[in-house]
Amino acid sequence: MIGRLNHVAIAVKDLEASTALYRDTLGARVSQPQPEPEHGVTVVFVELPNTKIELLEPLGADSPIAKFLERNADGGIHHICYEVDDILAARDRLKAQGARILGSGEPRIGAHGKPVLFLHPKDFLGTLVELEQA
Ligand code: CO
């Protein structure tokens, strides 16, 4: 059911320093910072040949990333995102197998303008999983 790895998201405390690390030390192509107030993050996209890395810095008071950074002072992998062809079919299949969908259970429009859902980390090996309709 799942397809390509769309991105790995890394929560960071200092977006400028983290961007410089990927750009200068690792030699990767990076985007300009993109504020996404609806998602409580500012994001920099790191373009790799086969996938993306997203560097997420908290934006605003109730950012979902802020709590994660309280528990992970150095930052860390926040979630991984897999592509699916049909997000509602994927959701229904997962629900039928007992997996928990976060939030309302209805897809939201994610950072790339496409419908996304998040799956409970306790059901997926301790990893927050995002599904994005490709
Ligand atoms: Co994501």
mmCIF file of N, CA and C in Angstrom, residues 5-86:
data_model
loop_
_atom_site.group_PDB
_atom_site.id
_atom_site.type_symbol
_atom_site.label_atom_id
_atom_site.label_comp_id
_atom_site.label_asym_id
_atom_site.label_seq_id
_atom_site.Cartn_x
_atom_site.Cartn_y
_atom_site.Cartn_z
ATOM 1 N N LEU A 5 9.131 6.941 -0.199
ATOM 2 C CA LEU A 5 9.426 7.775 0.963
ATOM 3 C C LEU A 5 9.402 9.220 0.488
ATOM 4 N N ASN A 6 8.419 9.981 0.950
ATOM 5 C CA ASN A 6 8.310 11.368 0.500
ATOM 6 C C ASN A 6 9.310 12.269 1.218
ATOM 7 N N HIS A 7 9.367 12.149 2.551
ATOM 8 C CA HIS A 7 10.365 12.933 3.291
ATOM 9 C C HIS A 7 10.580 12.367 4.679
ATOM 10 N N VAL A 8 11.691 12.759 5.256
ATOM 11 C CA VAL A 8 11.983 12.556 6.676
ATOM 12 C C VAL A 8 12.023 13.946 7.289
ATOM 13 N N ALA A 9 11.269 14.148 8.374
ATOM 14 C CA ALA A 9 11.215 15.462 9.014
ATOM 15 C C ALA A 9 12.048 15.446 10.287
ATOM 16 N N ILE A 10 12.907 16.438 10.409
ATOM 17 C CA ILE A 10 13.778 16.569 11.574
ATOM 18 C C ILE A 10 13.431 17.860 12.293
ATOM 19 N N ALA A 11 13.111 17.744 13.579
ATOM 20 C CA ALA A 11 12.822 18.928 14.391
ATOM 21 C C ALA A 11 14.146 19.556 14.815
ATOM 22 N N VAL A 12 14.236 20.867 14.656
ATOM 23 C CA VAL A 12 15.479 21.570 14.987
ATOM 24 C C VAL A 12 15.171 22.805 15.829
ATOM 25 N N LYS A 13 16.148 23.174 16.653
ATOM 26 C CA LYS A 13 15.978 24.363 17.492
ATOM 27 C C LYS A 13 16.406 25.625 16.762
ATOM 28 N N ASP A 14 17.404 25.476 15.890
ATOM 29 C CA ASP A 14 17.989 26.638 15.219
ATOM 30 C C ASP A 14 18.014 26.346 13.726
ATOM 31 N N LEU A 15 17.025 26.889 13.029
ATOM 32 C CA LEU A 15 16.851 26.541 11.617
ATOM 33 C C LEU A 15 18.022 27.041 10.766
ATOM 34 N N GLU A 16 18.533 28.218 11.106
ATOM 35 C CA GLU A 16 19.632 28.780 10.312
ATOM 36 C C GLU A 16 20.878 27.912 10.430
ATOM 37 N N ALA A 17 21.207 27.512 11.653
ATOM 38 C CA ALA A 17 22.394 26.679 11.863
ATOM 39 C C ALA A 17 22.191 25.300 11.239
ATOM 40 N N SER A 18 20.975 24.778 11.330
ATOM 41 C CA SER A 18 20.696 23.450 10.785
ATOM 42 C C SER A 18 20.758 23.467 9.261
ATOM 43 N N THR A 19 20.265 24.547 8.672
ATOM 44 C CA THR A 19 20.322 24.688 7.220
ATOM 45 C C THR A 19 21.776 24.772 6.760
ATOM 46 N N ALA A 20 22.578 25.531 7.487
ATOM 47 C CA ALA A 20 23.997 25.659 7.149
ATOM 48 C C ALA A 20 24.692 24.301 7.250
ATOM 49 N N LEU A 21 24.306 23.497 8.242
ATOM 50 C CA LEU A 21 24.907 22.174 8.403
ATOM 51 C C LEU A 21 24.643 21.303 7.172
ATOM 52 N N TYR A 22 23.388 21.310 6.712
ATOM 53 C CA TYR A 22 23.053 20.506 5.531
ATOM 54 C C TYR A 22 23.666 21.094 4.258
ATOM 55 N N ARG A 23 23.659 22.414 4.154
ATOM 56 C CA ARG A 23 24.165 23.063 2.935
ATOM 57 C C ARG A 23 25.696 23.004 2.867
ATOM 58 N N ASP A 24 26.349 23.397 3.948
ATOM 59 C CA ASP A 24 27.803 23.606 3.902
ATOM 60 C C ASP A 24 28.578 22.350 4.280
ATOM 61 N N THR A 25 28.144 21.660 5.335
ATOM 62 C CA THR A 25 28.890 20.484 5.782
ATOM 63 C C THR A 25 28.544 19.274 4.929
ATOM 64 N N LEU A 26 27.251 19.059 4.687
ATOM 65 C CA LEU A 26 26.826 17.881 3.930
ATOM 66 C C LEU A 26 26.727 18.159 2.428
ATOM 67 N N GLY A 27 26.769 19.419 2.051
ATOM 68 C CA GLY A 27 26.779 19.751 0.634
ATOM 69 C C GLY A 27 25.465 19.491 -0.070
ATOM 70 N N ALA A 28 24.360 19.719 0.613
ATOM 71 C CA ALA A 28 23.044 19.453 0.029
ATOM 72 C C ALA A 28 22.420 20.751 -0.492
ATOM 73 N N ARG A 29 21.462 20.576 -1.405
ATOM 74 C CA ARG A 29 20.692 21.705 -1.919
ATOM 75 C C ARG A 29 19.546 21.991 -0.944
ATOM 76 N N VAL A 30 19.446 23.230 -0.494
ATOM 77 C CA VAL A 30 18.430 23.581 0.508
ATOM 78 C C VAL A 30 17.576 24.719 -0.019
ATOM 79 N N SER A 31 16.320 24.771 0.446
ATOM 80 C CA SER A 31 15.398 25.833 0.031
ATOM 81 C C SER A 31 15.524 27.025 0.975
ATOM 82 N N GLN A 32 14.844 28.095 0.614
ATOM 83 C CA GLN A 32 14.660 29.195 1.547
ATOM 84 C C GLN A 32 13.709 28.735 2.655
ATOM 85 N N PRO A 33 13.821 29.328 3.863
ATOM 86 C CA PRO A 33 12.870 28.994 4.932
ATOM 87 C C PRO A 33 11.458 29.383 4.522
ATOM 88 N N GLN A 34 10.512 28.506 4.831
ATOM 89 C CA GLN A 34 9.121 28.725 4.439
ATOM 90 C C GLN A 34 8.241 28.658 5.687
ATOM 91 N N PRO A 35 7.694 29.796 6.130
ATOM 92 C CA PRO A 35 6.825 29.783 7.316
ATOM 93 C C PRO A 35 5.494 29.132 6.991
ATOM 94 N N GLU A 36 5.047 28.245 7.855
ATOM 95 C CA GLU A 36 3.744 27.600 7.680
ATOM 96 C C GLU A 36 2.966 27.720 8.985
ATOM 97 N N PRO A 37 2.369 28.903 9.182
ATOM 98 C CA PRO A 37 1.693 29.182 10.462
ATOM 99 C C PRO A 37 0.606 28.167 10.790
ATOM 100 N N GLU A 38 -0.081 27.655 9.757
ATOM 101 C CA GLU A 38 -1.147 26.683 10.019
ATOM 102 C C GLU A 38 -0.632 25.402 10.656
ATOM 103 N N HIS A 39 0.640 25.090 10.406
ATOM 104 C CA HIS A 39 1.225 23.868 10.940
ATOM 105 C C HIS A 39 2.177 24.146 12.094
ATOM 106 N N GLY A 40 2.337 25.434 12.446
ATOM 107 C CA GLY A 40 3.187 25.771 13.576
ATOM 108 C C GLY A 40 4.656 25.511 13.356
ATOM 109 N N VAL A 41 5.093 25.604 12.107
ATOM 110 C CA VAL A 41 6.505 25.358 11.815
ATOM 111 C C VAL A 41 7.004 26.323 10.739
ATOM 112 N N THR A 42 8.299 26.551 10.773
ATOM 113 C CA THR A 42 9.009 27.082 9.615
ATOM 114 C C THR A 42 9.841 25.938 9.078
ATOM 115 N N VAL A 43 9.768 25.727 7.759
ATOM 116 C CA VAL A 43 10.402 24.540 7.189
ATOM 117 C C VAL A 43 11.428 24.932 6.136
ATOM 118 N N VAL A 44 12.540 24.203 6.135
ATOM 119 C CA VAL A 44 13.514 24.258 5.037
ATOM 120 C C VAL A 44 13.530 22.879 4.392
ATOM 121 N N PHE A 45 13.399 22.844 3.080
ATOM 122 C CA PHE A 45 13.419 21.583 2.346
ATOM 123 C C PHE A 45 14.847 21.307 1.884
ATOM 124 N N VAL A 46 15.334 20.126 2.194
ATOM 125 C CA VAL A 46 16.631 19.669 1.708
ATOM 126 C C VAL A 46 16.336 18.687 0.590
ATOM 127 N N GLU A 47 16.787 19.035 -0.616
ATOM 128 C CA GLU A 47 16.463 18.215 -1.791
ATOM 129 C C GLU A 47 17.558 17.180 -2.013
ATOM 130 N N LEU A 48 17.218 15.931 -1.879
ATOM 131 C CA LEU A 48 18.144 14.845 -2.190
ATOM 132 C C LEU A 48 17.690 14.189 -3.490
ATOM 133 N N PRO A 49 18.563 13.443 -4.137
ATOM 134 C CA PRO A 49 18.164 12.845 -5.419
ATOM 135 C C PRO A 49 16.948 11.930 -5.302
ATOM 136 N N ASN A 50 16.792 11.242 -4.176
ATOM 137 C CA ASN A 50 15.719 10.252 -4.094
ATOM 138 C C ASN A 50 14.635 10.587 -3.075
ATOM 139 N N THR A 51 14.798 11.650 -2.302
ATOM 140 C CA THR A 51 13.764 12.022 -1.336
ATOM 141 C C THR A 51 14.078 13.420 -0.803
ATOM 142 N N LYS A 52 13.344 13.840 0.215
ATOM 143 C CA LYS A 52 13.593 15.145 0.834
ATOM 144 C C LYS A 52 13.812 14.958 2.337
ATOM 145 N N ILE A 53 14.562 15.875 2.892
ATOM 146 C CA ILE A 53 14.619 16.044 4.339
ATOM 147 C C ILE A 53 13.944 17.375 4.627
ATOM 148 N N GLU A 54 13.092 17.416 5.653
ATOM 149 C CA GLU A 54 12.476 18.675 6.043
ATOM 150 C C GLU A 54 12.989 19.053 7.425
ATOM 151 N N LEU A 55 13.577 20.233 7.502
ATOM 152 C CA LEU A 55 14.034 20.755 8.791
ATOM 153 C C LEU A 55 12.916 21.624 9.342
ATOM 154 N N LEU A 56 12.392 21.251 10.509
ATOM 155 C CA LEU A 56 11.232 21.930 11.090
ATOM 156 C C LEU A 56 11.647 22.684 12.348
ATOM 157 N N GLU A 57 11.380 23.981 12.335
ATOM 158 C CA GLU A 57 11.622 24.810 13.517
ATOM 159 C C GLU A 57 10.264 25.282 14.031
ATOM 160 N N PRO A 58 10.069 25.296 15.356
ATOM 161 C CA PRO A 58 8.778 25.737 15.885
ATOM 162 C C PRO A 58 8.442 27.162 15.439
ATOM 163 N N LEU A 59 7.176 27.391 15.159
ATOM 164 C CA LEU A 59 6.679 28.722 14.806
ATOM 165 C C LEU A 59 5.412 28.955 15.614
ATOM 166 N N GLY A 60 5.414 30.005 16.435
ATOM 167 C CA GLY A 60 4.235 30.310 17.235
ATOM 168 C C GLY A 60 4.237 29.573 18.563
ATOM 169 N N ALA A 61 3.295 29.956 19.422
ATOM 170 C CA ALA A 61 3.303 29.505 20.816
ATOM 171 C C ALA A 61 2.945 28.032 20.965
ATOM 172 N N ASP A 62 2.002 27.532 20.160
ATOM 173 C CA ASP A 62 1.539 26.156 20.377
ATOM 174 C C ASP A 62 1.972 25.254 19.219
ATOM 175 N N SER A 63 3.231 25.396 18.839
ATOM 176 C CA SER A 63 3.770 24.542 17.777
ATOM 177 C C SER A 63 3.845 23.096 18.241
ATOM 178 N N PRO A 64 3.435 22.162 17.392
ATOM 179 C CA PRO A 64 3.549 20.742 17.762
ATOM 180 C C PRO A 64 5.002 20.297 17.890
ATOM 181 N N ILE A 65 5.909 21.066 17.339
ATOM 182 C CA ILE A 65 7.328 20.710 17.398
ATOM 183 C C ILE A 65 7.954 21.112 18.732
ATOM 184 N N ALA A 66 7.368 22.124 19.381
ATOM 185 C CA ALA A 66 7.981 22.658 20.603
ATOM 186 C C ALA A 66 8.077 21.589 21.691
ATOM 187 N N LYS A 67 7.006 20.833 21.881
ATOM 188 C CA LYS A 67 7.006 19.797 22.927
ATOM 189 C C LYS A 67 8.051 18.733 22.624
ATOM 190 N N PHE A 68 8.152 18.364 21.359
ATOM 191 C CA PHE A 68 9.138 17.368 20.941
ATOM 192 C C PHE A 68 10.544 17.848 21.293
ATOM 193 N N LEU A 69 10.813 19.141 21.077
ATOM 194 C CA LEU A 69 12.144 19.667 21.359
ATOM 195 C C LEU A 69 12.410 19.782 22.854
ATOM 196 N N GLU A 70 11.339 19.896 23.650
ATOM 197 C CA GLU A 70 11.538 19.865 25.107
ATOM 198 C C GLU A 70 12.084 18.510 25.527
ATOM 199 N N ARG A 71 11.621 17.462 24.863
ATOM 200 C CA ARG A 71 12.064 16.105 25.219
ATOM 201 C C ARG A 71 13.345 15.707 24.491
ATOM 202 N N ASN A 72 13.661 16.391 23.416
ATOM 203 C CA ASN A 72 14.834 16.058 22.591
ATOM 204 C C ASN A 72 15.644 17.335 22.365
ATOM 205 N N ALA A 73 16.483 17.637 23.321
ATOM 206 C CA ALA A 73 17.141 18.945 23.341
ATOM 207 C C ALA A 73 18.020 19.181 22.110
ATOM 208 N N ASP A 74 18.553 18.127 21.520
ATOM 209 C CA ASP A 74 19.422 18.298 20.349
ATOM 210 C C ASP A 74 18.644 18.261 19.044
ATOM 211 N N GLY A 75 17.333 18.162 19.113
ATOM 212 C CA GLY A 75 16.529 17.927 17.922
ATOM 213 C C GLY A 75 16.479 16.436 17.649
ATOM 214 N N GLY A 76 15.856 16.067 16.543
ATOM 215 C CA GLY A 76 15.781 14.640 16.223
ATOM 216 C C GLY A 76 14.741 14.377 15.158
ATOM 217 N N ILE A 77 14.705 13.130 14.708
ATOM 218 C CA ILE A 77 13.732 12.755 13.688
ATOM 219 C C ILE A 77 12.327 12.830 14.283
ATOM 220 N N HIS A 78 11.478 13.626 13.660
ATOM 221 C CA HIS A 78 10.125 13.851 14.178
ATOM 222 C C HIS A 78 9.110 12.922 13.526
ATOM 223 N N HIS A 79 9.192 12.759 12.209
ATOM 224 C CA HIS A 79 8.312 11.805 11.532
ATOM 225 C C HIS A 79 8.883 11.432 10.165
ATOM 226 N N ILE A 80 8.319 10.363 9.612
ATOM 227 C CA ILE A 80 8.647 9.994 8.248
ATOM 228 C C ILE A 80 7.347 9.969 7.447
ATOM 229 N N CYS A 81 7.450 10.287 6.183
ATOM 230 C CA CYS A 81 6.250 10.422 5.356
ATOM 231 C C CYS A 81 6.318 9.497 4.157
ATOM 232 N N TYR A 82 5.302 8.644 4.045
ATOM 233 C CA TYR A 82 5.172 7.731 2.912
ATOM 234 C C TYR A 82 4.047 8.212 2.004
ATOM 235 N N GLU A 83 4.223 7.973 0.728
ATOM 236 C CA GLU A 83 3.172 8.321 -0.236
ATOM 237 C C GLU A 83 2.187 7.166 -0.386
ATOM 238 N N VAL A 84 0.935 7.531 -0.548
ATOM 239 C CA VAL A 84 -0.102 6.551 -0.882
ATOM 240 C C VAL A 84 -0.906 7.087 -2.063
ATOM 241 N N ASP A 85 -1.502 6.189 -2.815
ATOM 242 C CA ASP A 85 -2.285 6.602 -3.986
ATOM 243 C C ASP A 85 -3.634 7.174 -3.583
ATOM 244 N N ASP A 86 -4.226 6.588 -2.548
ATOM 245 C CA ASP A 86 -5.591 6.953 -2.147
ATOM 246 C C ASP A 86 -5.629 7.018 -0.633
#
